Short mmCIF file of C-alpha atoms and ligand atoms in Angstrom, two decimals:
data_model
loop_
_atom_site.label_atom_id
_atom_site.label_comp_id
_atom_site.label_asym_id
_atom_site.label_seq_id
_atom_site.Cartn_x
_atom_site.Cartn_y
_atom_site.Cartn_z
CA MET A 220 0.00 0.00 0.00
CA ARG A 221 1.07 3.54 -0.62
CA THR A 222 -0.35 6.87 0.47
CA GLN A 223 0.74 10.45 0.97
CA VAL A 224 0.16 10.76 4.72
CA GLY A 225 0.09 7.71 7.00
CA ILE A 226 -1.88 8.59 10.13
CA VAL A 227 -1.42 6.48 13.25
CA GLY A 228 -4.42 6.80 15.59
CA ALA A 229 -8.10 7.58 15.08
CA GLY A 230 -8.71 9.87 18.05
CA PRO A 231 -9.73 13.49 17.51
CA ALA A 232 -6.26 14.41 16.19
CA GLY A 233 -5.95 11.64 13.57
CA LEU A 234 -9.55 11.83 12.41
CA THR A 235 -9.58 15.64 12.13
CA LEU A 236 -6.28 15.56 10.27
CA GLY A 237 -7.64 12.96 7.85
CA ARG A 238 -10.68 15.12 7.19
CA LEU A 239 -8.70 18.36 6.67
CA LEU A 240 -6.26 16.59 4.35
CA GLU A 241 -9.12 15.21 2.34
CA GLN A 242 -10.47 18.73 1.89
CA ALA A 243 -7.01 19.83 0.77
CA GLY A 244 -6.85 17.03 -1.80
CA ILE A 245 -4.17 15.06 0.07
CA GLU A 246 -4.53 11.30 0.47
CA SER A 247 -4.19 9.56 3.80
CA VAL A 248 -4.64 6.19 5.46
CA ILE A 249 -5.67 6.09 9.13
CA LEU A 250 -4.61 3.11 11.25
CA GLU A 251 -6.27 2.56 14.64
CA SER A 252 -5.45 -0.20 17.09
CA ARG A 253 -8.85 -0.23 18.82
CA SER A 254 -12.26 -1.19 17.45
CA ARG A 255 -14.67 1.37 16.06
CA ALA A 256 -17.08 0.70 18.94
CA TYR A 257 -14.34 1.27 21.51
CA VAL A 258 -13.22 4.56 19.98
CA GLU A 259 -16.82 5.76 19.65
CA HIS A 260 -17.68 5.02 23.26
CA ARG A 261 -14.62 6.26 25.07
CA ILE A 262 -15.92 9.06 27.30
CA ARG A 263 -13.74 12.14 27.34
CA ALA A 264 -14.19 15.87 27.90
CA GLY A 265 -16.83 17.96 26.21
CA VAL A 266 -15.95 21.65 25.91
CA LEU A 267 -15.21 23.02 22.45
CA GLU A 268 -13.67 26.42 21.91
CA GLN A 269 -15.32 28.56 19.31
CA ARG A 270 -12.35 28.15 16.97
CA THR A 271 -12.66 24.34 17.23
CA VAL A 272 -16.37 24.63 16.45
CA ASP A 273 -15.52 26.81 13.44
CA LEU A 274 -12.91 24.28 12.32
CA LEU A 275 -15.33 21.35 12.53
CA ASN A 276 -18.00 23.36 10.70
CA GLY A 277 -15.48 24.28 8.00
CA ALA A 278 -14.57 20.61 7.75
CA GLY A 279 -18.22 19.80 7.01
CA VAL A 280 -18.77 17.75 10.16
CA GLY A 281 -20.68 20.30 12.23
CA GLU A 282 -24.27 19.46 11.37
CA ARG A 283 -25.15 17.35 14.42
CA MET A 284 -23.01 19.56 16.66
CA ALA A 285 -25.13 22.57 15.54
CA ARG A 286 -28.29 20.66 16.51
CA GLU A 287 -27.18 18.96 19.71
CA GLY A 288 -24.31 21.10 21.02
CA ILE A 289 -25.20 23.50 23.83
CA VAL A 290 -23.82 27.03 23.52
CA HIS A 291 -22.63 28.50 26.82
CA HIS A 292 -21.81 32.13 27.55
CA GLY A 293 -20.35 31.72 31.02
CA VAL A 294 -19.04 29.35 33.69
CA GLU A 295 -19.48 29.37 37.45
CA LEU A 296 -16.74 29.23 40.07
CA GLN A 297 -17.87 28.12 43.52
CA PHE A 298 -16.02 28.48 46.80
CA ASP A 299 -16.70 29.45 50.38
CA GLY A 300 -20.45 28.83 50.08
CA GLU A 301 -20.90 31.16 47.12
CA ARG A 302 -21.10 30.90 43.38
CA HIS A 303 -19.57 33.49 41.06
CA ARG A 304 -20.35 33.67 37.36
CA ILE A 305 -17.55 34.40 34.91
CA PRO A 306 -19.37 35.97 31.95
CA LEU A 307 -17.15 34.49 29.25
CA SER A 308 -18.89 36.15 26.30
CA ASP A 309 -19.13 39.60 27.88
CA LEU A 310 -15.43 39.50 28.66
CA THR A 311 -14.28 38.25 25.26
CA GLY A 312 -16.21 40.29 22.73
CA GLY A 313 -19.00 37.75 22.40
CA ARG A 314 -17.11 34.46 22.21
CA THR A 315 -18.81 31.30 23.40
CA ILE A 316 -18.00 27.67 24.13
CA VAL A 317 -20.01 24.69 22.96
CA ILE A 318 -20.76 21.67 25.14
CA TYR A 319 -20.57 18.66 22.85
CA GLY A 320 -18.88 15.42 23.90
CA GLN A 321 -15.56 14.49 22.34
CA THR A 322 -17.12 11.07 21.75
CA GLU A 323 -19.70 12.74 19.54
CA VAL A 324 -17.04 14.65 17.60
CA VAL A 325 -15.25 11.33 17.01
CA LYS A 326 -18.48 9.64 15.82
CA ASP A 327 -19.16 12.49 13.37
CA LEU A 328 -15.61 12.37 11.98
CA ILE A 329 -15.70 8.58 11.55
CA ALA A 330 -19.07 8.75 9.78
CA ALA A 331 -17.75 11.45 7.43
CA ARG A 332 -14.61 9.45 6.66
CA LEU A 333 -16.49 6.23 5.97
CA ALA A 334 -18.94 8.13 3.75
CA THR A 335 -16.12 9.24 1.44
CA GLY A 336 -14.55 5.78 1.39
CA SER A 337 -11.11 7.04 2.45
CA PRO A 338 -9.15 4.31 4.23
CA LEU A 339 -9.68 4.01 7.98
CA LEU A 340 -8.63 0.67 9.42
CA PHE A 341 -9.66 -0.34 12.93
CA GLU A 342 -8.14 -3.12 15.04
CA VAL A 343 -4.70 -3.01 13.45
CA ASP A 344 -1.91 -4.71 15.41
CA HIS A 345 1.87 -4.57 15.59
CA VAL A 346 2.09 -1.04 14.24
CA ALA A 347 5.71 -0.04 13.66
CA VAL A 348 7.16 3.00 11.96
CA ALA A 349 10.49 2.95 10.07
CA ASP A 350 12.78 5.06 7.90
CA LEU A 351 11.65 8.36 9.35
CA ASP A 352 14.87 10.05 8.34
CA SER A 353 14.46 8.97 4.70
CA ASP A 354 12.00 10.45 2.19
CA ARG A 355 10.05 7.16 2.12
CA PRO A 356 8.95 6.42 5.68
CA ALA A 357 6.89 3.27 6.10
CA ILE A 358 4.39 1.90 8.57
CA SER A 359 4.11 -1.86 9.01
CA PHE A 360 1.12 -3.43 10.71
CA THR A 361 -1.16 -6.43 10.67
CA HIS A 362 -4.83 -6.20 9.88
CA GLY A 363 -7.19 -9.17 9.95
CA GLY A 364 -4.14 -11.37 10.53
CA VAL A 365 -2.40 -10.17 7.35
CA SER A 366 0.93 -8.29 7.57
CA GLN A 367 1.03 -5.14 5.49
CA GLU A 368 3.37 -2.30 4.73
CA LEU A 369 2.22 1.25 4.06
CA GLU A 370 4.69 3.48 2.24
CA CYS A 371 4.14 7.20 2.89
CA ASP A 372 5.61 10.62 2.21
CA VAL A 373 5.09 11.57 5.83
CA VAL A 374 3.79 9.91 8.99
CA ALA A 375 1.46 11.71 11.41
CA GLY A 376 1.80 10.34 14.95
CA CYS A 377 -1.71 10.92 16.32
CA ASP A 378 -1.59 7.89 18.59
CA GLY A 379 -2.11 9.59 21.93
CA PHE A 380 0.05 9.68 25.05
CA HIS A 381 0.57 5.89 25.15
CA GLY A 382 1.20 5.53 21.41
CA ILE A 383 4.32 4.18 19.73
CA CYS A 384 5.32 6.99 17.36
CA ARG A 385 7.02 9.25 19.90
CA ASP A 386 9.22 6.37 21.06
CA VAL A 387 10.50 5.68 17.55
CA ILE A 388 12.40 8.98 17.62
CA PRO A 389 16.07 8.28 18.47
CA PRO A 390 17.20 9.02 22.03
CA GLY A 391 18.54 12.49 22.56
CA VAL A 392 16.35 14.19 19.94
CA LEU A 393 13.37 14.97 22.14
CA ARG A 394 13.21 16.86 25.35
CA TYR A 395 10.34 16.06 27.72
CA PHE A 396 8.70 18.40 30.19
CA ASP A 397 6.21 16.96 32.61
CA LYS A 398 4.39 17.31 35.88
CA GLU A 399 2.26 14.78 37.71
CA TYR A 400 -0.43 16.00 40.05
CA PRO A 401 -1.00 14.30 43.40
CA PHE A 402 -4.60 13.50 42.51
CA GLY A 403 -6.85 12.09 39.79
CA TRP A 404 -10.37 12.81 38.58
CA LEU A 405 -13.22 10.41 39.06
CA GLY A 406 -15.54 11.07 36.11
CA VAL A 407 -19.22 10.16 36.20
CA LEU A 408 -21.80 10.22 33.45
CA ALA A 409 -25.37 10.17 34.77
CA ALA A 410 -28.86 10.03 33.27
CA VAL A 411 -30.14 13.11 35.04
CA ALA A 412 -30.96 16.63 33.89
CA PRO A 413 -28.16 19.09 34.79
CA SER A 414 -28.85 20.93 38.05
CA SER A 415 -27.22 24.06 36.63
CA GLU A 416 -27.49 25.98 33.37
CA GLU A 417 -23.72 26.42 33.22
CA LEU A 418 -20.65 24.44 34.30
CA ILE A 419 -19.76 24.73 37.99
CA TYR A 420 -16.08 24.50 39.00
CA ALA A 421 -16.15 24.06 42.79
CA SER A 422 -13.23 24.45 45.17
CA ASN A 423 -13.90 22.70 48.48
CA ASP A 424 -11.85 21.56 51.48
CA ARG A 425 -12.92 17.98 50.65
CA GLY A 426 -11.47 18.41 47.16
CA PHE A 427 -12.44 19.87 43.78
CA ALA A 428 -15.72 19.00 42.06
CA LEU A 429 -17.04 19.86 38.60
CA HIS A 430 -20.62 19.81 37.39
CA SER A 431 -20.76 19.56 33.61
CA MET A 432 -23.30 18.18 31.17
CA ARG A 433 -23.84 16.53 27.83
CA SER A 434 -27.51 17.18 27.03
CA PRO A 435 -30.75 18.26 28.74
CA GLU A 436 -31.02 14.67 30.02
CA VAL A 437 -27.40 13.74 30.73
CA SER A 438 -25.00 15.27 33.26
CA ARG A 439 -21.27 14.82 33.67
CA PHE A 440 -19.45 15.19 36.99
CA TYR A 441 -15.90 14.98 38.25
CA LEU A 442 -14.46 14.57 41.75
CA GLN A 443 -10.87 15.11 42.78
CA VAL A 444 -9.67 11.79 44.25
CA ALA A 445 -6.35 10.20 45.21
CA PRO A 446 -4.31 9.30 42.09
CA LYS A 447 -4.32 5.55 42.73
CA GLU A 448 -7.89 5.45 43.98
CA ASP A 449 -9.72 2.17 43.23
CA ILE A 450 -13.00 2.77 41.39
CA ALA A 451 -14.41 -0.30 43.16
CA GLU A 452 -14.35 1.78 46.36
CA TRP A 453 -16.78 4.25 44.79
CA SER A 454 -20.34 2.98 44.85
CA ASP A 455 -22.90 5.18 43.11
CA GLU A 456 -24.24 6.17 46.55
CA ARG A 457 -20.81 7.26 47.72
CA ILE A 458 -20.29 9.29 44.53
CA TRP A 459 -23.58 11.16 44.95
CA GLU A 460 -22.90 11.75 48.62
CA GLU A 461 -19.48 13.22 47.85
CA LEU A 462 -20.81 15.33 44.96
CA ARG A 463 -23.48 16.69 47.30
CA ALA A 464 -20.95 17.42 50.02
CA ARG A 465 -18.74 19.38 47.62
CA LEU A 466 -21.38 21.04 45.44
CA GLU A 467 -24.37 21.69 47.75
CA THR A 468 -22.55 24.38 49.71
CA VAL A 469 -24.62 27.20 48.24
CA SER A 470 -27.76 27.78 50.24
CA GLY A 471 -30.97 26.74 48.53
CA TRP A 472 -29.31 24.82 45.70
CA THR A 473 -29.70 21.06 45.44
CA LEU A 474 -28.14 18.49 43.16
CA SER A 475 -30.47 16.19 41.21
CA THR A 476 -29.31 12.59 41.08
CA GLY A 477 -30.06 9.72 38.70
CA PRO A 478 -28.71 6.44 37.31
CA VAL A 479 -24.94 6.36 36.78
CA LEU A 480 -24.19 5.39 33.17
CA GLU A 481 -20.42 5.25 33.36
CA LYS A 482 -17.63 6.01 35.83
CA GLY A 483 -13.86 5.92 35.72
CA ILE A 484 -10.69 7.46 37.18
CA THR A 485 -8.09 9.40 35.18
CA ALA A 486 -4.66 10.49 36.37
CA MET A 487 -3.84 14.18 36.06
CA ARG A 488 -0.68 15.09 34.27
CA SER A 489 0.95 17.82 32.21
CA PHE A 490 3.41 16.77 29.50
CA VAL A 491 5.12 18.36 26.50
CA THR A 492 7.66 17.01 24.05
CA GLU A 493 9.94 19.34 22.13
CA PRO A 494 10.23 19.32 19.20
CA MET A 495 7.06 17.66 17.92
CA GLN A 496 8.73 16.29 14.81
CA PHE A 497 11.63 14.19 13.59
CA GLY A 498 12.47 13.72 9.89
CA ARG A 499 9.21 12.80 8.18
CA LEU A 500 7.33 12.13 11.45
CA PHE A 501 5.01 14.77 12.88
CA LEU A 502 3.40 14.28 16.30
CA ALA A 503 -0.01 15.84 16.95
CA GLY A 504 -2.41 15.95 19.90
CA ASP A 505 -1.85 13.83 23.01
CA ALA A 506 1.14 12.08 21.38
CA ALA A 507 3.00 15.37 21.77
CA HIS A 508 1.41 17.01 24.81
CA ILE A 509 -1.21 16.45 27.46
CA VAL A 510 -2.88 18.79 29.91
CA PRO A 511 -4.93 18.15 33.04
CA PRO A 512 -8.61 18.44 32.04
CA THR A 513 -9.36 21.39 34.32
CA GLY A 514 -9.05 23.91 31.49
CA ALA A 515 -10.77 21.61 28.94
CA LYS A 516 -7.99 22.22 26.43
CA GLY A 517 -6.97 18.70 25.25
CA LEU A 518 -9.13 18.32 22.18
CA ASN A 519 -8.86 21.99 21.27
CA LEU A 520 -5.07 21.77 21.20
CA ALA A 521 -5.18 18.63 19.08
CA ALA A 522 -7.44 20.46 16.62
CA PHE A 523 -4.96 23.32 16.42
CA ASP A 524 -1.96 21.04 15.78
CA VAL A 525 -3.63 19.33 12.86
CA THR A 526 -4.72 22.65 11.37
CA VAL A 527 -1.09 23.79 11.39
CA LEU A 528 0.05 20.46 9.95
CA THR A 529 -2.52 20.54 7.16
CA ARG A 530 -1.48 24.04 6.17
CA ALA A 531 2.18 22.99 6.13
CA LEU A 532 1.51 19.84 4.09
CA SER A 533 -0.63 21.80 1.60
CA ALA A 534 2.22 24.26 1.04
CA TRP A 535 4.72 21.42 0.65
CA TYR A 536 2.62 19.44 -1.81
CA GLY A 537 1.49 22.61 -3.59
CA SER A 538 4.80 24.33 -4.22
CA GLY A 539 7.49 22.15 -2.68
CA ASP A 540 8.00 24.77 0.03
CA ALA A 541 9.05 22.90 3.19
CA SER A 542 9.40 25.95 5.43
CA LEU A 543 6.02 25.52 7.15
CA LEU A 544 6.70 21.83 7.73
CA ASP A 545 10.10 22.67 9.16
CA GLY A 546 8.46 25.21 11.46
CA TYR A 547 5.60 22.90 12.51
CA SER A 548 6.75 22.36 16.11
CA GLN A 549 7.46 25.99 16.71
CA ALA A 550 4.08 27.03 15.31
CA CYS A 551 2.31 24.58 17.62
CA LEU A 552 4.38 24.92 20.77
CA HIS A 553 3.56 28.57 21.30
CA ARG A 554 -0.12 27.68 21.81
CA VAL A 555 0.74 24.41 23.54
CA TRP A 556 2.64 26.23 26.28
CA ARG A 557 -0.10 28.80 26.74
CA ALA A 558 -2.59 25.95 27.23
CA GLN A 559 -0.12 24.21 29.54
CA HIS A 560 0.07 27.26 31.72
CA PHE A 561 -3.68 27.85 31.73
CA SER A 562 -4.45 24.21 32.59
CA TRP A 563 -1.87 24.15 35.38
CA TRP A 564 -3.21 27.49 36.65
CA MET A 565 -6.86 26.34 36.73
CA THR A 566 -5.75 23.11 38.39
CA THR A 567 -3.75 24.77 41.16
CA LEU A 568 -6.44 27.43 41.65
CA LEU A 569 -9.21 24.91 42.28
CA HIS A 570 -7.81 21.70 43.80
CA THR A 571 -6.76 20.91 47.34
CA PHE A 572 -3.17 19.82 47.85
CA ASP A 573 -2.10 17.63 50.78
CA HIS A 574 1.00 19.71 51.34
CA TYR A 575 -0.99 22.94 51.68
CA ASP A 576 -1.10 24.46 55.14
CA ALA A 577 -3.67 26.95 56.39
CA TYR A 578 -1.64 29.81 54.92
CA ASP A 579 -1.54 28.24 51.43
CA ARG A 580 -5.29 27.66 51.57
CA ARG A 581 -5.94 31.30 52.48
CA LEU A 582 -3.77 32.40 49.55
CA GLN A 583 -5.80 30.17 47.26
CA GLU A 584 -9.07 31.62 48.59
CA SER A 585 -7.78 35.12 48.14
CA TYR A 586 -6.77 34.36 44.56
CA LEU A 587 -10.16 32.79 43.78
CA ASP A 588 -11.83 35.87 45.21
CA TYR A 589 -9.64 38.10 43.04
CA VAL A 590 -10.37 36.08 39.86
CA CYS A 591 -14.08 36.48 40.51
CA SER A 592 -14.10 40.13 41.52
CA SER A 593 -11.55 41.80 39.25
CA VAL A 594 -12.46 42.35 35.61
CA ALA A 595 -8.80 42.03 34.65
CA ALA A 596 -8.39 38.69 36.44
CA SER A 597 -11.69 37.22 35.24
CA THR A 598 -10.84 38.31 31.70
CA THR A 599 -7.61 36.32 31.99
CA LEU A 600 -9.65 33.24 32.80
CA ALA A 601 -12.28 33.98 30.16
CA GLU A 602 -9.99 34.67 27.21
CA ASN A 603 -7.96 31.54 27.85
CA TYR A 604 -11.06 29.41 28.44
CA VAL A 605 -12.80 30.40 25.20
CA GLY A 606 -9.50 30.10 23.31
CA LEU A 607 -6.93 32.79 22.67
CA ASP A 608 -6.32 34.38 19.33
CA MET A 609 -2.61 33.82 18.89
CA PRO A 610 -0.41 34.35 15.90
CA ASP A 611 1.27 31.15 14.67
CA HIS A 612 4.99 31.57 15.07
N1 LIG B 221 -1.48 2.08 16.57
C1 LIG B 221 -2.64 2.62 16.16
N2 LIG B 221 -3.42 3.39 16.95
C2 LIG B 221 -2.99 3.64 18.18
C3 LIG B 221 -1.77 3.11 18.68
C4 LIG B 221 -1.00 2.30 17.79
N3 LIG B 221 0.16 1.76 18.19
N4 LIG B 221 -1.60 3.54 19.94
C5 LIG B 221 -2.67 4.29 20.25
N5 LIG B 221 -3.51 4.35 19.20
C6 LIG B 221 -4.80 5.06 19.10
C7 LIG B 221 -5.64 5.04 20.36
O1 LIG B 221 -6.40 3.84 20.45
C8 LIG B 221 -6.51 6.24 20.17
O2 LIG B 221 -7.71 5.95 19.50
O3 LIG B 221 -4.54 6.45 18.91
C9 LIG B 221 -5.68 7.19 19.32
C10 LIG B 221 -5.22 8.42 20.07
O4 LIG B 221 -6.36 9.17 20.41
P1 LIG B 221 -6.45 10.11 21.71
O5 LIG B 221 -5.81 9.43 22.86
O6 LIG B 221 -7.88 10.52 21.83
O7 LIG B 221 -5.53 11.36 21.36
P2 LIG B 221 -5.74 12.58 20.34
O8 LIG B 221 -6.39 12.15 19.10
O9 LIG B 221 -4.45 13.27 20.32
O10 LIG B 221 -6.81 13.48 21.04
C11 LIG B 221 -6.53 14.42 22.02
O11 LIG B 221 -8.19 13.33 23.30
O12 LIG B 221 -7.10 12.17 25.00
C12 LIG B 221 -7.98 13.18 24.70
O13 LIG B 221 -7.91 14.75 26.37
C13 LIG B 221 -7.38 14.41 25.17
O14 LIG B 221 -9.00 15.77 24.36
C14 LIG B 221 -7.72 15.32 24.08
C15 LIG B 221 -7.77 14.58 22.84
C1 LIG B 222 -16.59 17.63 30.56
O1 LIG B 222 -17.74 18.02 30.36
O2 LIG B 222 -16.28 16.45 30.40
C2 LIG B 222 -15.57 18.60 31.04
C3 LIG B 222 -15.91 19.93 31.16
C4 LIG B 222 -14.99 20.85 31.60
C5 LIG B 222 -13.72 20.42 31.93
C6 LIG B 222 -13.37 19.09 31.79
C7 LIG B 222 -14.30 18.18 31.35
O3 LIG B 222 -12.82 21.32 32.38
#
């Protein structure tokens, strides 16, 4: 087999890249190790920046999102028994966010890909990438028990944090930056109408809690828990009790409960690799960087990377100009680091840390109070949350 761009991974990064390349008239093959059902049912975050919404609309996959996505103009921060609204749109010249599950974005992208007949292979095994420093990189894999080789012009490593592409880069080329947080998030999807119109980010002495949503009938919640917490220790009753304890601190407000549809625990980590490329391999999305979910930036960053990569590949195929490809990492990393900082900042602002003493906690409360009462400080939150306009360097 031969193609122009070999894409490893059918998460948001790989699928969006495939779609953008198709629009640009560039061929690709997408190889995914999991099944279609697995990829379509993996529950992830659900906040899309306006620019991501615009990108998906421009890519012709926004129809269901326009119908089912919920446009939000603000978010709530809760601490010390009070809730404070950050009016995102008022502070950012009218920008909004859209609540639409990443799972749904993935389903829409897969449906669009299958409709055009462009190759997308699920359940591939033994994926290996070779000859990245030549002009004919190749991906070998098995599919349906048959070994195959895919010759490409370039390889896009969109295989997430645990993928194989990053590790193919010779030692000494990449520099890693990372931070692990001393907690994880227990995520819960529940068949119950949201108890709030907007997302609630709650700081509490028992730990952080987040009330989010997916639709008028489905809510999404998160609880800060210990990083190695066993999900078996968390019965549905215990989850609701803890959500109540952390969220029902505002007088008169109650949390509606309902059947739990899904629950799971995710570790919280920040990670960046520099550069995001080696020879003919380009890393995009979680393969190159991850953020804790507090700022809801993961998918939005992945969407940005693949936009930059598509533009660079279009220039290269169009006129042979490799300068944008050469500058791919630099163009992405500027935004990546801004999102890293914002995600770390939201995380440290809202979570409890075991090593905090009473003084640290008071500082955190004072900072929360400042973010909610100063226009300058709340604008900092708002403009980062809805997605900054940044020049590509
Ligand atoms: N071969 C083929 N596919 C692979 C391999 C491999 N060796 N290893 C991993 N994959 C697949 C995974 O099964 C997954 O479907 O690559 C895909 C990577 O997808 P994501 O992990 O969703 O990463 P990405 O597409 O970069 O999306 C970033 O997703 O993880 C969230 O919070 C993150 O929102 C962010 C977004
Ligand atoms: C979600 O709805 O899953 C969600 C929302 C906001 C976040 C993280 C996750 O910051």
